[in-house]
Coordinates of N, CA, C and O in Angstrom, one line a residue:
M1 N 9.7 8.6 38.1 CA 10.0 9.3 36.9 C 8.8 9.0 35.8 O 8.6 8.0 35.6
K2 N 8.4 10.0 35.2 CA 7.3 10.0 34.1 C 8.0 9.5 33.0 O 9.0 9.9 32.5
P3 N 7.2 8.7 32.2 CA 7.7 8.1 30.9 C 7.8 9.2 29.8 O 6.9 10.0 29.7
V4 N 8.8 9.2 28.9 CA 8.8 10.2 27.9 C 7.9 9.6 26.7 O 8.0 8.5 26.2
I5 N 7.0 10.5 26.4 CA 6.1 10.3 25.2 C 6.7 11.1 24.1 O 6.9 12.2 24.1
E6 N 7.0 10.2 23.0 CA 7.2 10.9 21.7 C 6.3 11.0 20.7 O 5.6 10.0 20.4
I7 N 6.1 12.1 20.1 CA 5.2 12.3 19.1 C 5.9 12.6 17.7 O 6.6 13.5 17.5
D8 N 5.5 11.7 16.8 CA 6.1 11.9 15.5 C 5.4 12.8 14.8 O 4.2 12.6 14.4
N9 N 6.0 13.9 14.3 CA 5.4 14.9 13.6 C 5.6 14.7 12.0 O 5.9 15.4 11.4
D10 N 5.2 13.5 11.7 CA 5.3 13.1 10.2 C 4.1 13.9 9.6 O 2.9 13.7 10.0
D11 N 4.5 14.6 8.4 CA 3.6 15.5 7.7 C 2.6 14.6 6.9 O 1.6 15.1 6.5
S12 N 2.7 13.3 6.6 CA 2.0 12.4 6.0 C 0.8 12.0 6.9 O -0.2 11.2 6.2
Q13 N 0.6 12.3 8.0 CA -0.4 11.8 8.8 C -1.7 12.5 8.4 O -1.8 13.7 8.2
R14 N -2.9 11.8 8.6 CA -3.9 12.5 8.2 C -4.7 13.3 9.3 O -4.9 12.8 10.3
F15 N -5.4 14.4 9.1 CA -5.8 15.2 10.0 C -7.3 15.5 9.7 O -8.0 16.2 10.4
N16 N -7.6 15.0 8.6 CA -9.0 15.0 8.3 C -9.8 13.7 8.1 O -9.1 12.7 7.7
Y17 N -11.0 13.6 8.3 CA -11.9 12.4 8.1 C -11.8 12.0 6.7 O -12.3 12.8 5.9
R18 N -11.7 10.9 6.5 CA -11.7 10.4 5.2 C -12.9 9.4 5.0 O -13.2 8.4 5.8
V19 N -13.9 9.6 4.0 CA -15.1 8.9 4.0 C -15.1 8.0 2.7 O -14.6 8.5 1.7
T20 N -15.6 6.7 2.9 CA -15.6 5.9 1.7 C -16.9 6.2 1.0 O -18.0 6.0 1.7
L21 N -16.9 6.3 -0.3 CA -18.0 6.6 -1.1 C -18.9 5.0 -1.3 O -18.2 4.1 -1.5
H22 N -20.2 5.1 -1.6 CA -20.8 4.0 -1.9 C -21.4 4.2 -3.1 O -21.6 5.4 -3.8
E23 N -21.9 2.9 -4.1 CA -22.7 3.2 -5.2 C -23.9 4.0 -4.9 O -24.5 3.8 -3.9
G24 N -24.1 4.9 -5.7 CA -25.3 5.9 -5.5 C -25.2 7.2 -4.7 O -25.9 8.0 -4.9
D25 N -23.9 7.4 -4.1 CA -23.5 8.6 -3.8 C -23.4 9.6 -4.8 O -22.7 9.3 -5.9
P26 N -24.0 10.8 -4.7 CA -24.1 11.8 -5.9 C -22.7 12.6 -6.1 O -22.7 13.6 -5.8
V27 N -21.5 11.7 -6.6 CA -20.3 12.3 -6.5 C -19.7 11.9 -7.8 O -19.6 10.8 -8.1
S28 N -19.0 12.9 -8.6 CA -18.3 12.5 -9.7 C -17.0 13.3 -9.6 O -16.9 14.4 -9.2
L29 N -15.8 12.7 -10.4 CA -14.5 13.3 -10.4 C -14.1 13.1 -11.9 O -14.2 12.2 -12.3
E30 N -13.7 14.2 -12.3 CA -13.0 14.2 -13.7 C -11.5 14.7 -13.5 O -11.4 15.7 -12.8
V31 N -10.6 14.0 -13.9 CA -9.3 14.1 -13.8 C -8.7 14.3 -15.2 O -8.9 13.3 -16.0
A32 N -8.2 15.4 -15.5 CA -7.7 15.8 -17.0 C -8.8 15.4 -17.9 O -8.4 14.8 -19.1
G33 N -10.1 15.7 -17.6 CA -11.2 15.5 -18.4 C -11.6 14.2 -18.6 O -12.7 13.7 -19.3
V34 N -11.1 13.1 -17.8 CA -11.3 11.7 -17.8 C -12.3 11.5 -16.5 O -11.8 11.7 -15.4
K35 N -13.5 10.8 -16.8 CA -14.2 10.6 -15.4 C -13.6 9.3 -14.8 O -13.4 8.2 -15.5
V36 N -13.4 9.4 -13.4 CA -12.7 8.3 -12.8 C -13.8 8.1 -11.8 O -14.5 8.9 -11.1
R37 N -13.5 6.8 -10.9 CA -14.4 6.5 -9.9 C -13.7 6.7 -8.6 O -12.6 6.3 -8.3
V38 N -14.4 7.4 -7.8 CA -14.0 7.9 -6.5 C -14.0 6.9 -5.4 O -15.1 6.1 -5.3
I39 N -12.9 6.5 -4.7 CA -12.8 5.3 -3.8 C -13.3 6.0 -2.5 O -14.2 5.7 -1.8
D40 N -12.6 7.2 -1.9 CA -12.8 7.9 -0.7 C -12.3 9.3 -0.9 O -11.6 9.6 -1.9
I41 N -12.8 10.2 0.0 CA -12.5 11.6 -0.2 C -12.3 12.1 1.4 O -13.0 11.7 2.3
S42 N -11.4 13.2 1.6 CA -11.4 14.0 2.7 C -11.3 15.3 2.2 O -11.1 15.7 1.1
A43 N -11.1 16.4 3.1 CA -11.2 17.7 2.8 C -9.8 18.1 2.0 O -9.7 19.0 1.4
N44 N -8.8 17.2 2.3 CA -7.4 17.5 1.7 C -7.2 16.8 0.5 O -6.2 17.1 -0.3
G45 N -7.9 15.5 0.1 CA -7.7 14.7 -1.0 C -8.6 13.7 -1.3 O -9.5 13.6 -0.7
V46 N -8.4 13.0 -2.3 CA -9.1 11.8 -2.7 C -8.4 10.6 -3.2 O -7.2 10.9 -3.7
A47 N -8.8 9.5 -3.2 CA -8.5 8.3 -3.8 C -9.4 7.9 -4.9 O -10.5 8.0 -4.7
F48 N -8.9 7.4 -6.1 CA -9.7 7.1 -7.0 C -9.1 6.0 -7.9 O -8.0 5.6 -7.7
R49 N -10.2 5.3 -8.7 CA -9.6 4.2 -9.5 C -9.6 4.8 -11.1 O -10.6 5.5 -11.5
Y50 N -8.5 4.5 -11.7 CA -8.3 5.0 -13.0 C -7.6 3.7 -13.7 O -6.4 3.3 -13.3
Q51 N -7.8 3.1 -14.8 CA -7.4 2.1 -15.5 C -6.1 2.4 -16.2 O -5.4 1.6 -16.6
G52 N -6.1 3.6 -16.5 CA -4.8 4.0 -17.4 C -3.7 4.4 -16.3 O -3.8 4.1 -15.3
E53 N -2.7 4.8 -17.0 CA -1.4 5.4 -16.4 C -1.4 6.7 -16.2 O -1.6 7.5 -17.0
A54 N -1.3 7.3 -14.9 CA -1.2 8.6 -14.4 C 0.2 8.9 -14.2 O 0.7 8.7 -13.1
S55 N 1.1 9.4 -15.1 CA 2.4 9.4 -15.0 C 2.9 10.8 -14.6 O 3.9 11.2 -14.0
Q56 N 2.0 11.8 -14.7 CA 2.2 13.2 -14.3 C 2.0 13.3 -12.9 O 1.4 12.6 -12.3
E57 N 2.7 14.5 -12.3 CA 2.6 14.7 -10.9 C 1.3 15.5 -10.6 O 0.6 15.3 -9.5
I58 N 1.0 16.4 -11.5 CA -0.3 17.3 -11.1 C -1.2 17.2 -12.3 O -0.7 17.3 -13.5
Y59 N -2.7 17.1 -12.1 CA -3.6 17.1 -13.0 C -4.6 18.0 -12.7 O -5.1 18.1 -11.4
P60 N -5.2 18.7 -13.7 CA -6.5 19.4 -13.4 C -7.8 18.5 -13.1 O -7.8 17.4 -13.7
M61 N -8.6 19.0 -12.1 CA -9.6 18.1 -11.9 C -10.8 18.9 -11.7 O -10.9 20.1 -11.4
V62 N -12.1 18.3 -11.8 CA -13.3 18.8 -11.3 C -14.3 17.9 -10.5 O -14.3 16.8 -11.0
L63 N -14.4 18.4 -9.2 CA -15.2 17.4 -8.5 C -16.6 17.9 -8.4 O -16.9 19.2 -8.1
T64 N -17.7 17.2 -8.6 CA -18.9 17.5 -8.8 C -19.7 16.5 -7.8 O -19.7 15.6 -7.8
F65 N -20.8 17.2 -6.9 CA -21.5 16.5 -6.0 C -22.7 17.3 -5.6 O -22.8 18.4 -5.9
E66 N -23.8 16.5 -5.2 CA -25.0 17.1 -4.8 C -25.2 16.8 -3.3 O -25.2 15.6 -2.8
V67 N -25.4 17.9 -2.6 CA -25.8 17.8 -1.1 C -27.4 18.3 -1.1 O -28.3 17.5 -1.2
D68 N -27.4 19.6 -0.9 CA -28.7 20.1 -1.0 C -28.9 20.9 -2.4 O -30.0 21.3 -2.8
K69 N -27.8 21.0 -3.0 CA -27.9 21.5 -4.5 C -26.6 21.0 -5.1 O -25.7 20.3 -4.5
V70 N -26.4 21.1 -6.4 CA -25.2 20.7 -7.0 C -23.9 21.6 -6.9 O -24.0 22.9 -7.0
Y71 N -23.0 21.1 -6.4 CA -21.7 21.9 -6.2 C -20.6 21.3 -7.2 O -20.5 20.3 -7.5
S72 N -19.7 22.3 -7.5 CA -18.6 21.9 -8.4 C -17.4 22.7 -7.9 O -17.3 23.8 -7.5
V73 N -16.3 21.7 -7.6 CA -15.1 22.2 -7.2 C -14.1 22.1 -8.3 O -13.8 21.0 -8.6
A74 N -13.3 23.0 -8.7 CA -12.3 22.8 -9.9 C -10.9 23.2 -9.2 O -11.0 24.2 -8.4
G75 N -9.8 22.6 -9.6 CA -8.5 22.9 -9.0 C -7.6 21.8 -9.7 O -7.8 21.3 -10.8
N76 N -6.7 21.3 -8.8 CA -5.7 20.5 -9.5 C -5.5 19.3 -8.5 O -5.8 19.6 -7.1
L77 N -5.1 18.3 -9.0 CA -4.7 17.1 -8.0 C -3.2 16.8 -8.0 O -2.8 16.7 -9.2
K78 N -2.6 16.6 -7.0 CA -1.1 16.3 -6.8 C -1.2 14.7 -6.5 O -1.7 14.4 -5.4
I79 N -0.9 13.8 -7.5 CA -0.7 12.5 -7.2 C 0.4 12.1 -6.1 O 1.5 12.6 -6.3
N80 N -0.1 11.4 -5.0 CA 0.8 11.1 -4.0 C 1.3 9.7 -4.0 O 2.3 9.2 -3.7
R81 N 0.3 8.6 -4.5 CA 0.4 7.4 -4.5 C -0.1 6.8 -5.7 O -1.4 7.2 -6.2
R82 N 0.7 5.8 -6.3 CA 0.3 5.3 -7.5 C 0.3 3.8 -7.3 O 1.4 3.3 -7.1
K83 N -0.8 3.2 -7.4 CA -0.8 1.5 -7.3 C -1.9 1.2 -8.2 O -3.1 1.0 -7.8
N84 N -1.5 1.2 -9.5 CA -2.4 1.2 -10.5 C -3.4 -0.1 -10.4 O -2.9 -1.2 -10.1
P85 N -4.6 0.0 -10.4 CA -5.6 1.2 -10.7 C -5.9 2.1 -9.9 O -6.8 3.0 -10.0
E86 N -5.4 2.0 -8.6 CA -5.9 2.9 -7.6 C -4.6 4.1 -7.4 O -3.5 4.0 -7.3
Y87 N -5.2 5.2 -7.1 CA -4.3 6.5 -7.0 C -4.9 7.3 -5.8 O -6.1 7.3 -5.6
S88 N -3.8 7.8 -5.2 CA -4.4 8.8 -4.0 C -3.7 10.2 -4.5 O -2.6 10.2 -5.0
A89 N -4.4 11.3 -4.2 CA -3.8 12.5 -4.5 C -4.4 13.6 -3.5 O -5.5 13.4 -2.9
E90 N -3.8 14.8 -3.5 CA -4.2 15.9 -2.6 C -4.8 17.0 -3.4 O -4.1 17.2 -4.6
F91 N -5.6 17.7 -3.0 CA -6.2 18.9 -3.7 C -5.2 19.9 -3.7 O -4.6 20.2 -2.5
V92 N -5.0 20.6 -4.7 CA -4.2 21.8 -4.7 C -4.8 22.7 -5.6 O -5.6 22.6 -6.4
D93 N -4.5 24.0 -5.3 CA -5.0 25.0 -6.1 C -6.5 25.2 -5.8 O -7.2 25.7 -6.7
I94 N -7.0 24.8 -4.6 CA -8.4 25.2 -4.1 C -8.5 26.1 -3.1 O -7.5 26.1 -2.2
N95 N -9.4 26.9 -2.9 CA -9.5 28.0 -1.9 C -10.2 27.2 -0.7 O -10.7 26.4 -0.7
E96 N -10.2 28.1 0.5 CA -10.9 27.7 1.7 C -12.3 27.5 1.5 O -13.0 26.6 2.2
K97 N -13.0 28.3 0.7 CA -14.4 28.0 0.4 C -14.8 26.7 -0.3 O -15.6 25.9 0.2
D98 N -13.7 26.2 -1.1 CA -13.8 25.0 -1.7 C -13.7 23.8 -0.8 O -14.4 22.9 -0.7
V99 N -12.7 24.1 0.3 CA -12.3 23.0 1.2 C -13.8 23.0 2.1 O -14.1 21.8 2.5
E100 N -14.4 24.0 2.4 CA -15.6 24.1 3.4 C -16.8 23.2 2.6 O -17.6 22.5 3.1
T101 N -16.8 23.6 1.3 CA -17.7 22.8 0.4 C -17.6 21.3 0.2 O -18.5 20.6 0.5
I102 N -16.4 20.8 0.2 CA -16.0 19.3 0.3 C -16.4 18.9 1.7 O -16.8 17.7 1.8
T103 N -16.1 19.7 2.7 CA -16.4 19.3 4.0 C -17.8 19.0 4.1 O -18.4 18.0 4.8
R104 N -18.9 19.8 3.6 CA -20.2 19.6 3.6 C -20.6 18.1 2.9 O -21.5 17.5 3.4
L105 N -19.8 17.9 1.9 CA -20.0 16.5 1.1 C -19.7 15.5 2.1 O -20.4 14.4 2.3
I106 N -18.6 15.6 2.8 CA -18.1 14.5 3.7 C -19.3 14.4 4.8 O -19.5 13.1 5.3
I107 N -19.7 15.4 5.5 CA -20.6 15.3 6.4 C -22.0 14.6 6.1 O -22.5 13.8 6.8
E108 N -22.4 15.1 4.8 CA -23.6 14.3 4.2 C -23.3 12.9 4.1 O -24.2 12.1 4.3
C109 N -22.0 12.4 3.6 CA -21.7 11.0 3.4 C -21.8 10.2 4.7 O -22.2 9.1 4.8
Q110 N -21.2 10.8 5.8 CA -21.2 10.5 7.1 C -22.6 10.1 7.6 O -22.9 9.0 8.1
K111 N -23.5 11.0 7.3 CA -24.9 10.9 7.8 C -25.7 9.6 7.0 O -26.2 8.9 7.5
R112 N -25.3 9.6 5.6 CA -26.0 8.4 4.9 C -25.3 7.2 5.4 O -25.8 6.0 5.4
D113 N -24.0 7.1 5.8 CA -23.3 5.8 6.5 C -24.0 5.4 7.6 O -24.4 4.3 7.8
I114 N -24.3 6.5 8.4 CA -25.2 6.1 9.7 C -26.5 5.6 9.3 O -26.9 4.8 9.9
R115 N -27.3 6.3 8.5 CA -28.6 5.8 8.0 C -28.5 4.2 7.5 O -29.3 3.5 7.7
R116 N -27.4 4.2 6.9 CA -27.2 2.7 6.2 C -27.1 1.7 7.1 O -27.6 0.6 7.3
A117 N -26.2 2.1 8.2 CA -26.1 1.0 9.3 C -27.1 0.8 10.2 O -27.4 -0.4 10.5
K118 N -28.0 2.0 10.5 CA -29.1 1.8 11.0 C -30.2 0.8 10.4 O -30.9 0.1 11.0
A119 N -30.3 1.0 9.0 CA -31.2 0.2 8.2 C -30.7 -1.1 8.2 O -31.6 -2.1 8.4
L120 N -29.4 -1.5 8.3 CA -29.0 -2.7 8.2 C -29.2 -3.5 9.5 O -29.5 -4.7 9.5
K121 N -29.0 -2.8 10.5 CA -29.2 -3.2 11.9 C -30.8 -3.5 12.1 O -31.0 -4.6 12.8
S122 N -31.6 -2.8 11.7 CA -33.0 -3.0 11.6 C -33.3 -4.2 10.8 O -34.2 -5.1 11.3
E123 N -33.0 -4.4 9.6 CA -33.1 -5.5 8.8 C -32.7 -7.0 9.5 O -33.3 -7.9 9.5
A124 N -31.4 -6.7 10.1 CA -31.0 -8.1 10.9 C -31.9 -8.4 12.1 O -32.0 -9.6 12.3
K125 N -32.2 -7.2 12.7 CA -33.2 -7.6 13.9 C -34.4 -8.1 13.4 O -34.9 -9.1 14.1
K126 N -35.1 -7.9 12.3 CA -36.3 -8.3 11.8 C -36.0 -9.7 11.4 O -37.1 -10.5 11.6
R127 N -35.0 -10.2 11.0 CA -34.6 -11.5 10.4 C -34.6 -12.5 11.7 O -34.8 -13.7 11.6
S128 N -34.1 -11.8 12.8 CA -33.9 -13.0 13.8 C -35.1 -12.8 14.8 O -36.2 -12.7 14.7

């Protein structure tokens, strides 16, 4: 008899790649007009640091970044997790074109991560 495999259909599972941003990545996020520091980002949402208290459920946001040119995505963020000073939120009220634009940013950040890893590996090789 074959074993039974159960798949948990929990909606909170992530289906998009989440990339951690580094110092110097050309990304900025304003939440309710306040510039915050982005921790990581996916096509569906973002984690950020904010020293104040985010008590509302939904906030207006503007995400700006540069890949081959400067892009700007405006919409709203729905706060899912609050662990002051870190917050996680999902993008709401953005269209499919905006999701594709954010995906371009994620791909570019992945490329930069690969280049950083190769550079670190090359430096370590030179030292040994």
